[in-house]
Tab-separated table of N, CA and C in Angstrom:
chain	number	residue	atom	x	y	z
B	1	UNK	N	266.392	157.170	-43.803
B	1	UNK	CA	265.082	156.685	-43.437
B	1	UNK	C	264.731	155.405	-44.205
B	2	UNK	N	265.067	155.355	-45.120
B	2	UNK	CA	264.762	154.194	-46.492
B	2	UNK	C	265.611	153.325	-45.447
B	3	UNK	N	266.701	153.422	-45.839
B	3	UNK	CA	267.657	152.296	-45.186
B	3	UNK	C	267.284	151.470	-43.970
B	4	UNK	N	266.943	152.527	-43.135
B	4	UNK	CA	265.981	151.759	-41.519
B	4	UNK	C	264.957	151.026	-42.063
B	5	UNK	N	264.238	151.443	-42.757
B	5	UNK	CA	263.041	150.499	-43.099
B	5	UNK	C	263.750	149.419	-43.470
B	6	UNK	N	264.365	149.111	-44.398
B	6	UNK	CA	264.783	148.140	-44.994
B	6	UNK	C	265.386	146.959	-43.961
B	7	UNK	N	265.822	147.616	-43.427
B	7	UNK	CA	267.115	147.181	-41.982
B	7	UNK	C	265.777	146.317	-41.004
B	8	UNK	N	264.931	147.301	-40.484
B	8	UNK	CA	264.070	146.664	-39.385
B	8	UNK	C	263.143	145.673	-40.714
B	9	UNK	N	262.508	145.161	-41.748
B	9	UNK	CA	262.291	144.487	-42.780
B	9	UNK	C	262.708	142.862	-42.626
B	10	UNK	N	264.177	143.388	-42.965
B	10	UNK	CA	265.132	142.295	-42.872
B	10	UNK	C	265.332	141.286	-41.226
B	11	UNK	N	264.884	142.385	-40.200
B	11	UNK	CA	265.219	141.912	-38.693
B	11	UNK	C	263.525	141.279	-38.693
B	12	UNK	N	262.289	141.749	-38.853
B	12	UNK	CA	261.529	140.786	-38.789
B	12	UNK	C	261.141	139.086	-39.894
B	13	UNK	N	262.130	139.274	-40.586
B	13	UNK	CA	262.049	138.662	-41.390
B	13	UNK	C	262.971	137.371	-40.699
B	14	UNK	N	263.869	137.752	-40.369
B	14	UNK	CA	264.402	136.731	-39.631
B	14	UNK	C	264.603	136.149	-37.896
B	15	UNK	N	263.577	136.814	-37.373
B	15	UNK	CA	262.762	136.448	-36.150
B	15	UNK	C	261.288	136.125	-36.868
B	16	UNK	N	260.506	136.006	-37.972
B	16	UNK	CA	259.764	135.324	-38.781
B	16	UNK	C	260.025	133.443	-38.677
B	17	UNK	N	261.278	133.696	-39.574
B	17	UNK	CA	261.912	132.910	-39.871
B	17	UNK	C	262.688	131.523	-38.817
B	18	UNK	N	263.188	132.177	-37.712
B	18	UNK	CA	263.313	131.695	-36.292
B	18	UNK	C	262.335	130.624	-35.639
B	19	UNK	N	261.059	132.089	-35.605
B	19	UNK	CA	260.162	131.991	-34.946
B	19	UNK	C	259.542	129.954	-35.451
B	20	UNK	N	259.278	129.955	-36.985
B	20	UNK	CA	259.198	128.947	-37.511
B	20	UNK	C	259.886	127.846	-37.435
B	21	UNK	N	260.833	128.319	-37.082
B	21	UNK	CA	261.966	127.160	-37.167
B	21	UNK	C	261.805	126.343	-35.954
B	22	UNK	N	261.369	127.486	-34.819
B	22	UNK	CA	261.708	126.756	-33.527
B	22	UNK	C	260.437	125.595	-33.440
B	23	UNK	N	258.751	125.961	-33.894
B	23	UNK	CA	257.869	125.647	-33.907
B	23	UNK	C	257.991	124.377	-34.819
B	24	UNK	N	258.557	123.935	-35.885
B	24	UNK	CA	258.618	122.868	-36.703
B	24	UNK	C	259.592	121.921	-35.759
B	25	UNK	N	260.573	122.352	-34.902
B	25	UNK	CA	261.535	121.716	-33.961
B	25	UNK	C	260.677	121.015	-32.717
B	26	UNK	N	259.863	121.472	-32.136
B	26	UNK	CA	259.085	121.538	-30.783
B	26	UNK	C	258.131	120.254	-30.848
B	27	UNK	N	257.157	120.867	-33.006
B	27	UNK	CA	256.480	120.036	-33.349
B	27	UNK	C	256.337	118.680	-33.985
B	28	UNK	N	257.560	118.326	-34.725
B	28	UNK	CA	258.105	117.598	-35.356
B	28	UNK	C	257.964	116.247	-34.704
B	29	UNK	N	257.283	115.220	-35.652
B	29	UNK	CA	257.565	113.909	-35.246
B	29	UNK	C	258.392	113.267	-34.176
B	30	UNK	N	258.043	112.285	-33.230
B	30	UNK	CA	259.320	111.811	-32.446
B	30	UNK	C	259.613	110.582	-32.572
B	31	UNK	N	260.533	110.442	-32.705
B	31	UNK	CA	260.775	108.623	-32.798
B	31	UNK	C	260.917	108.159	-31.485
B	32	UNK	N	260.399	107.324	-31.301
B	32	UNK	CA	259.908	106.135	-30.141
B	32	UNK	C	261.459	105.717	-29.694
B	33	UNK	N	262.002	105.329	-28.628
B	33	UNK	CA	263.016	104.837	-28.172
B	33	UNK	C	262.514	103.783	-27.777
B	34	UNK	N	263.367	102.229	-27.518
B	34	UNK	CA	262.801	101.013	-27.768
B	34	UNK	C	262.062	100.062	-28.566
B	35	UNK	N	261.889	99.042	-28.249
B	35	UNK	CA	261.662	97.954	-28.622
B	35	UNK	C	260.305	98.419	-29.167
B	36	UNK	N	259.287	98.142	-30.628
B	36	UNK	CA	258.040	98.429	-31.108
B	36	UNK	C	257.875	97.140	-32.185
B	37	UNK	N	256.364	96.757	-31.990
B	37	UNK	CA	256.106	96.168	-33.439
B	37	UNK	C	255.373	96.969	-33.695
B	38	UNK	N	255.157	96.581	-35.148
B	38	UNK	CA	254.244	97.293	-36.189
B	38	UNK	C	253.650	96.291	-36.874
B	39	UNK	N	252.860	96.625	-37.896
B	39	UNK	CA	252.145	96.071	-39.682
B	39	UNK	C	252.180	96.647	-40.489
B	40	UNK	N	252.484	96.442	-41.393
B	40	UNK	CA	252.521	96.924	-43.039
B	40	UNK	C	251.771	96.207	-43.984
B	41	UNK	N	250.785	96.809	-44.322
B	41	UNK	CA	249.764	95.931	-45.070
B	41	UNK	C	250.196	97.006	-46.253
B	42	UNK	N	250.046	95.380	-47.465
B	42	UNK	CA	250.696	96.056	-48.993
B	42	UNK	C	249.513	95.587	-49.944
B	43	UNK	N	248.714	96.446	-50.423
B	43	UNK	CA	247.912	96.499	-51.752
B	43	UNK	C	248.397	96.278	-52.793
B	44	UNK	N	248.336	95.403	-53.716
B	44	UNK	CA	248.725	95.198	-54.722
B	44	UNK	C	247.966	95.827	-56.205
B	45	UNK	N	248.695	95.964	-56.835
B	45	UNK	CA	247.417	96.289	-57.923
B	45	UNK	C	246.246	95.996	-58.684
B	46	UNK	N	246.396	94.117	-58.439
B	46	UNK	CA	245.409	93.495	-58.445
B	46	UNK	C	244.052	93.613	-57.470
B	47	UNK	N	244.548	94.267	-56.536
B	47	UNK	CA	243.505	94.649	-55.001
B	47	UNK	C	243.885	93.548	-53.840
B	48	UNK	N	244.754	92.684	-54.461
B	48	UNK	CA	245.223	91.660	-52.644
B	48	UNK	C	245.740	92.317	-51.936
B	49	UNK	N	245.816	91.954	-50.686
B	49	UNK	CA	246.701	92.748	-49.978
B	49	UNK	C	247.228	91.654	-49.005
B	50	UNK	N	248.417	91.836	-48.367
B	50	UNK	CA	249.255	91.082	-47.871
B	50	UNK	C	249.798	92.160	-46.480
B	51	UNK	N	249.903	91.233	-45.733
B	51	UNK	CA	250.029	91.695	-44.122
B	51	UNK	C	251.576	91.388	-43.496
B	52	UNK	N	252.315	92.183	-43.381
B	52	UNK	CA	253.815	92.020	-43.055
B	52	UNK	C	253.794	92.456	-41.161
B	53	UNK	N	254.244	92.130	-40.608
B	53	UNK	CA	254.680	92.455	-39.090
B	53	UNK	C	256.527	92.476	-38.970
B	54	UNK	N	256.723	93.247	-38.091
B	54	UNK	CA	257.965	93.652	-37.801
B	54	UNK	C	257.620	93.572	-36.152
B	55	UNK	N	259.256	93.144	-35.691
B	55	UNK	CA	259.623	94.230	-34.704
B	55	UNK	C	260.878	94.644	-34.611
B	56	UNK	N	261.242	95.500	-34.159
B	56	UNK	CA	262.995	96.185	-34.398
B	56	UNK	C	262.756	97.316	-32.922
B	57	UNK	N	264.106	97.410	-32.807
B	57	UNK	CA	264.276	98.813	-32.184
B	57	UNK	C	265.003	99.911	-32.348
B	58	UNK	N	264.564	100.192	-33.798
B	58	UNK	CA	265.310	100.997	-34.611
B	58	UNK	C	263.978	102.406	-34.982
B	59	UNK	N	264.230	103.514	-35.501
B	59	UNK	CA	263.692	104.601	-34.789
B	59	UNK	C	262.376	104.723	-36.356
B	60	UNK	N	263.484	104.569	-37.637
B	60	UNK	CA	262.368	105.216	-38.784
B	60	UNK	C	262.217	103.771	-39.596
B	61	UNK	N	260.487	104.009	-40.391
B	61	UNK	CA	259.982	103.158	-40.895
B	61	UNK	C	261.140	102.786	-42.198
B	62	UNK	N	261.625	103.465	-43.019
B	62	UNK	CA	261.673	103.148	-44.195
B	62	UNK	C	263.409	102.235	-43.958
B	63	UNK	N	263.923	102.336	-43.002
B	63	UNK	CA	265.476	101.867	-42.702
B	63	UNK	C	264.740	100.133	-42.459
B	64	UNK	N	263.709	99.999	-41.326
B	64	UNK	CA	263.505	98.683	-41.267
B	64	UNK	C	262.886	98.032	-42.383
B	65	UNK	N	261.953	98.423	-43.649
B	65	UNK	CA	261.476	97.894	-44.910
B	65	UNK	C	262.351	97.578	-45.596
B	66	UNK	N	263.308	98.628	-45.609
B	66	UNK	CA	264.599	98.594	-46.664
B	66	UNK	C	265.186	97.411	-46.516
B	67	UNK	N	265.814	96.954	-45.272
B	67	UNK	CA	266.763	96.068	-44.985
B	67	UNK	C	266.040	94.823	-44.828
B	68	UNK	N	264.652	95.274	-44.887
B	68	UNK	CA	263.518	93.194	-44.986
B	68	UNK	C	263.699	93.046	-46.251
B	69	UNK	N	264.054	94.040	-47.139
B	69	UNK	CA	264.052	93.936	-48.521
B	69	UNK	C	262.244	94.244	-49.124
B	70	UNK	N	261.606	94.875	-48.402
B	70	UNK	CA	259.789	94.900	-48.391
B	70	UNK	C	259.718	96.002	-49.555
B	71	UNK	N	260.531	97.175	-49.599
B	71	UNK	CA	260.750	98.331	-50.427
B	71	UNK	C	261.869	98.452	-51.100
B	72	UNK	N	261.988	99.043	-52.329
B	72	UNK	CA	263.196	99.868	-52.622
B	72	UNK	C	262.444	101.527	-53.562
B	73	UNK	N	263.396	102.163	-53.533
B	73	UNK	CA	263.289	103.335	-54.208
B	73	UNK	C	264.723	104.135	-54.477
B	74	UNK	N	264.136	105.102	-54.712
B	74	UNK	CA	265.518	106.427	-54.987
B	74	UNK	C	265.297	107.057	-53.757
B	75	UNK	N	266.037	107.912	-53.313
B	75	UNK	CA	265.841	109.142	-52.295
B	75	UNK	C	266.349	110.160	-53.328
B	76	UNK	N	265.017	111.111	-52.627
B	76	UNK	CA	265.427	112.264	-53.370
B	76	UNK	C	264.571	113.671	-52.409
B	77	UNK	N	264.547	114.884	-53.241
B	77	UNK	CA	264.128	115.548	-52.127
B	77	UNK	C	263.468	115.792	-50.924
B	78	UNK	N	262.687	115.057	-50.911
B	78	UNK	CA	261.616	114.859	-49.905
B	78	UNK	C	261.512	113.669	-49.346
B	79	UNK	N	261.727	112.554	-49.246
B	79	UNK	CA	262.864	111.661	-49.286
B	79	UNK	C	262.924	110.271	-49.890
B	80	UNK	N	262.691	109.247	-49.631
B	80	UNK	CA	262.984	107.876	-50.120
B	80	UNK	C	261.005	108.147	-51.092
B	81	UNK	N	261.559	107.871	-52.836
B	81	UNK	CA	260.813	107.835	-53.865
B	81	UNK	C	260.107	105.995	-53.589
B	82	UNK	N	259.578	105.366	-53.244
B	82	UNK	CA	259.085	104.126	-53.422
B	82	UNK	C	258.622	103.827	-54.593
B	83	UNK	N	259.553	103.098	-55.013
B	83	UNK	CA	259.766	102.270	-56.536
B	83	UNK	C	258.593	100.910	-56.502
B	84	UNK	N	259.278	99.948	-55.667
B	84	UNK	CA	259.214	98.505	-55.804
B	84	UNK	C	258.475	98.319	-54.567
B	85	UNK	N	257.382	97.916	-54.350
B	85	UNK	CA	257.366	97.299	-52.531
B	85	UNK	C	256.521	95.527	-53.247
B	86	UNK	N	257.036	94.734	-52.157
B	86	UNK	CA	256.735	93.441	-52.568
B	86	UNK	C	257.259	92.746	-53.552
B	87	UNK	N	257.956	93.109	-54.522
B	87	UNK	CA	258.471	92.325	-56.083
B	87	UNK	C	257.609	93.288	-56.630
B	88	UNK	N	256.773	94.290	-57.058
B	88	UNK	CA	255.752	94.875	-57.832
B	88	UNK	C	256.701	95.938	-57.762
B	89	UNK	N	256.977	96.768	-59.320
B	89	UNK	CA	257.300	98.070	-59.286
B	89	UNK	C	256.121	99.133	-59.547
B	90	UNK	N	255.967	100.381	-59.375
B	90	UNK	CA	255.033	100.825	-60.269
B	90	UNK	C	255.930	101.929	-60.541
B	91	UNK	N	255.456	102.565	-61.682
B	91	UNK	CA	255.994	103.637	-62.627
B	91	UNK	C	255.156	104.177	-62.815
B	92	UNK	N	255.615	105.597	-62.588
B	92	UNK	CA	255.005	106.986	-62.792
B	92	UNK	C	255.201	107.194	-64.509
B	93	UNK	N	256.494	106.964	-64.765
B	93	UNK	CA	256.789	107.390	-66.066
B	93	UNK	C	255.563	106.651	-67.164
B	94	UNK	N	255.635	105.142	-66.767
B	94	UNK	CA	255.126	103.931	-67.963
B	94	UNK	C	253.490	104.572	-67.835
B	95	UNK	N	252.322	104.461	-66.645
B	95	UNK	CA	251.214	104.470	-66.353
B	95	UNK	C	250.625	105.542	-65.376
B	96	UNK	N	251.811	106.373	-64.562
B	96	UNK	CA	250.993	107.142	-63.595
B	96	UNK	C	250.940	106.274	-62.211
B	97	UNK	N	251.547	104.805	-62.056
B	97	UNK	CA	251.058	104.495	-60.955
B	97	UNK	C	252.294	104.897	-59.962
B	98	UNK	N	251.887	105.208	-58.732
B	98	UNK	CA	252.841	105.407	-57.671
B	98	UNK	C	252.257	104.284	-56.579
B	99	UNK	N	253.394	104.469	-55.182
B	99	UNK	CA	252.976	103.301	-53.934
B	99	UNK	C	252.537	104.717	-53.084
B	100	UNK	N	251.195	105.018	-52.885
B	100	UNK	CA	250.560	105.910	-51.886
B	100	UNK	C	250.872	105.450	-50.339
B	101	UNK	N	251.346	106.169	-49.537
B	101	UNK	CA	251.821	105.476	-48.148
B	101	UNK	C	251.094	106.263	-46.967
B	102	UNK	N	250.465	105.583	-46.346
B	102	UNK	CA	249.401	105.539	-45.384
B	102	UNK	C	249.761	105.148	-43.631
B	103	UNK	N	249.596	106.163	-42.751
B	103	UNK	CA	249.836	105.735	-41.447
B	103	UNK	C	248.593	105.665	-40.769
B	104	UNK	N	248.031	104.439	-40.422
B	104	UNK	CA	246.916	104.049	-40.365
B	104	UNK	C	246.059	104.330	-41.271
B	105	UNK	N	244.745	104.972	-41.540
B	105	UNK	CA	243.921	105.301	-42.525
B	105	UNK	C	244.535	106.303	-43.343
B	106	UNK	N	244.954	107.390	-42.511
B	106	UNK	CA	245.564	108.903	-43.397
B	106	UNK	C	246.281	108.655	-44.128
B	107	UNK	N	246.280	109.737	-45.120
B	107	UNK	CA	247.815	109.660	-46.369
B	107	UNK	C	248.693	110.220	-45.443
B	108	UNK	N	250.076	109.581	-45.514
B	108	UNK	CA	251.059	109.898	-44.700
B	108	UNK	C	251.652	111.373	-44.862
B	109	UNK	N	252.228	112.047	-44.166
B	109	UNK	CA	252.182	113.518	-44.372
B	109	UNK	C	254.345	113.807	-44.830
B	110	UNK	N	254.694	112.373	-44.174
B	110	UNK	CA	256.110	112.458	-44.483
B	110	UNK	C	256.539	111.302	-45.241
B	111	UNK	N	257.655	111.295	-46.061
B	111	UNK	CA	257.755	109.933	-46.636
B	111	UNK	C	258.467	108.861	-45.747
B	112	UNK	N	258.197	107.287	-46.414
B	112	UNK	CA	258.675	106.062	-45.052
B	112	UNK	C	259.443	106.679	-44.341
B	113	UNK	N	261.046	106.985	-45.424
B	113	UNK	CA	262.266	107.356	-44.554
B	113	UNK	C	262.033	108.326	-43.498
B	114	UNK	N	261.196	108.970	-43.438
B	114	UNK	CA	261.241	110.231	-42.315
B	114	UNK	C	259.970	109.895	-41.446
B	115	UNK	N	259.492	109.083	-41.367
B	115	UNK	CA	258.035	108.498	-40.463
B	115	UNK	C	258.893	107.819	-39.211
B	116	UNK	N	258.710	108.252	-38.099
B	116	UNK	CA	259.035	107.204	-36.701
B	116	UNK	C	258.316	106.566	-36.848
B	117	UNK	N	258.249	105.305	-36.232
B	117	UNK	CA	257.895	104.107	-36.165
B	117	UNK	C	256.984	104.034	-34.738
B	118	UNK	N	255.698	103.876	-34.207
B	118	UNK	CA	255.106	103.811	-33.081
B	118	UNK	C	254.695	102.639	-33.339
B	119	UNK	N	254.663	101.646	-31.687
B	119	UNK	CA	254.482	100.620	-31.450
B	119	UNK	C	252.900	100.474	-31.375
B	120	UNK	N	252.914	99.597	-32.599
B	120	UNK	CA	251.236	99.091	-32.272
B	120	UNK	C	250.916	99.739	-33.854
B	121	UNK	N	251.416	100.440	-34.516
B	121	UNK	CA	251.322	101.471	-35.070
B	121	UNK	C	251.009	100.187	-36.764
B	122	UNK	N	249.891	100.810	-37.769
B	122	UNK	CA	249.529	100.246	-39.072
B	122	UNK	C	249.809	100.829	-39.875
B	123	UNK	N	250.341	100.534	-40.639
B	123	UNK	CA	251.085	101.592	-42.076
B	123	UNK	C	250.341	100.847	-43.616
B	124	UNK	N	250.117	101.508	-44.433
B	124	UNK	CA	249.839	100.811	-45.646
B	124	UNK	C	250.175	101.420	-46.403
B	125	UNK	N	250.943	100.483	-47.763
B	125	UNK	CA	251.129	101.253	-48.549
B	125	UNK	C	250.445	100.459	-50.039
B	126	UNK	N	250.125	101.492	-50.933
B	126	UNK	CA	248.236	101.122	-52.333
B	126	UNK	C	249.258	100.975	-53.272
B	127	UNK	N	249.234	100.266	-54.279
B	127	UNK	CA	249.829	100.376	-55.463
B	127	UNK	C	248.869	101.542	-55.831
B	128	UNK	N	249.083	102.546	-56.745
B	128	UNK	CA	247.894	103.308	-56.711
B	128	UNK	C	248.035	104.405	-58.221
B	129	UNK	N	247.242	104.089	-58.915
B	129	UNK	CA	247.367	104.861	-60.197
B	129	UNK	C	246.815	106.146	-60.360
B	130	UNK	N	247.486	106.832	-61.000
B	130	UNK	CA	247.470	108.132	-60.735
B	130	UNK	C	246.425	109.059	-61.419
């Protein structure tokens, strides 16, 4: 009797588990196929901000910054860490400051590397102390 419990436990646990999986699949961001521009407006820490335009037809934000040379960082779990954007680094370690990254007004919910790119679409990213 123990054992069944345990058994049917384990079977909702992984139709749980499924169930989620399929829903993050269905829901999940889409990247745009074709040709898109964008803007990237960059805050500096002084408070300027500077207005970049792209167009590419390439799918995620942080592959086209990378290769303008606009960003660099580490990737790491969650994904590309933004170090440098513009010639400005900020450091978490030295002051607390990080680059906060913004798709249109909102704080972005994924990092550059994993953001599709929508045409028409405003991104910002704050020098921004912590």
């Amino acid at each position: 009797m123990k054992n069944k419990k345990v058994l049917l436990a384990a079977i909702a646990l992984l139709v749980v588990a499924g169930v989620m999986a399929a829903v993050y699949y269905f829901t999940r961001p889409k990247a745009q196929a074709g040709g898109k521009t964008f803007t990237v407006t960059v805050v500096h820490s002084d408070g300027k901000s500077q207005e970049f335009s792209y167009s590419t037809d390439k799918a995620y934000l942080g592959e086209v910054l990378q290769e303008a040379g606009l960003i660099s960082g580490t990737p790491g779990e969650f994904g590309l860490y933004i170090e440098t954007v513009d010639g400005e680094t900020a450091s978490w370690e030295e002051n607390g400051a990080y680059w906060a990254f913004y798709v249109g007004e909102e704080y972005a919910t994924t990092s550059v590397d994993l953001t599709p790119i929508t045409d028409g679409a405003v991104y910002k990213l704050v020098y921004t102390l912590g």
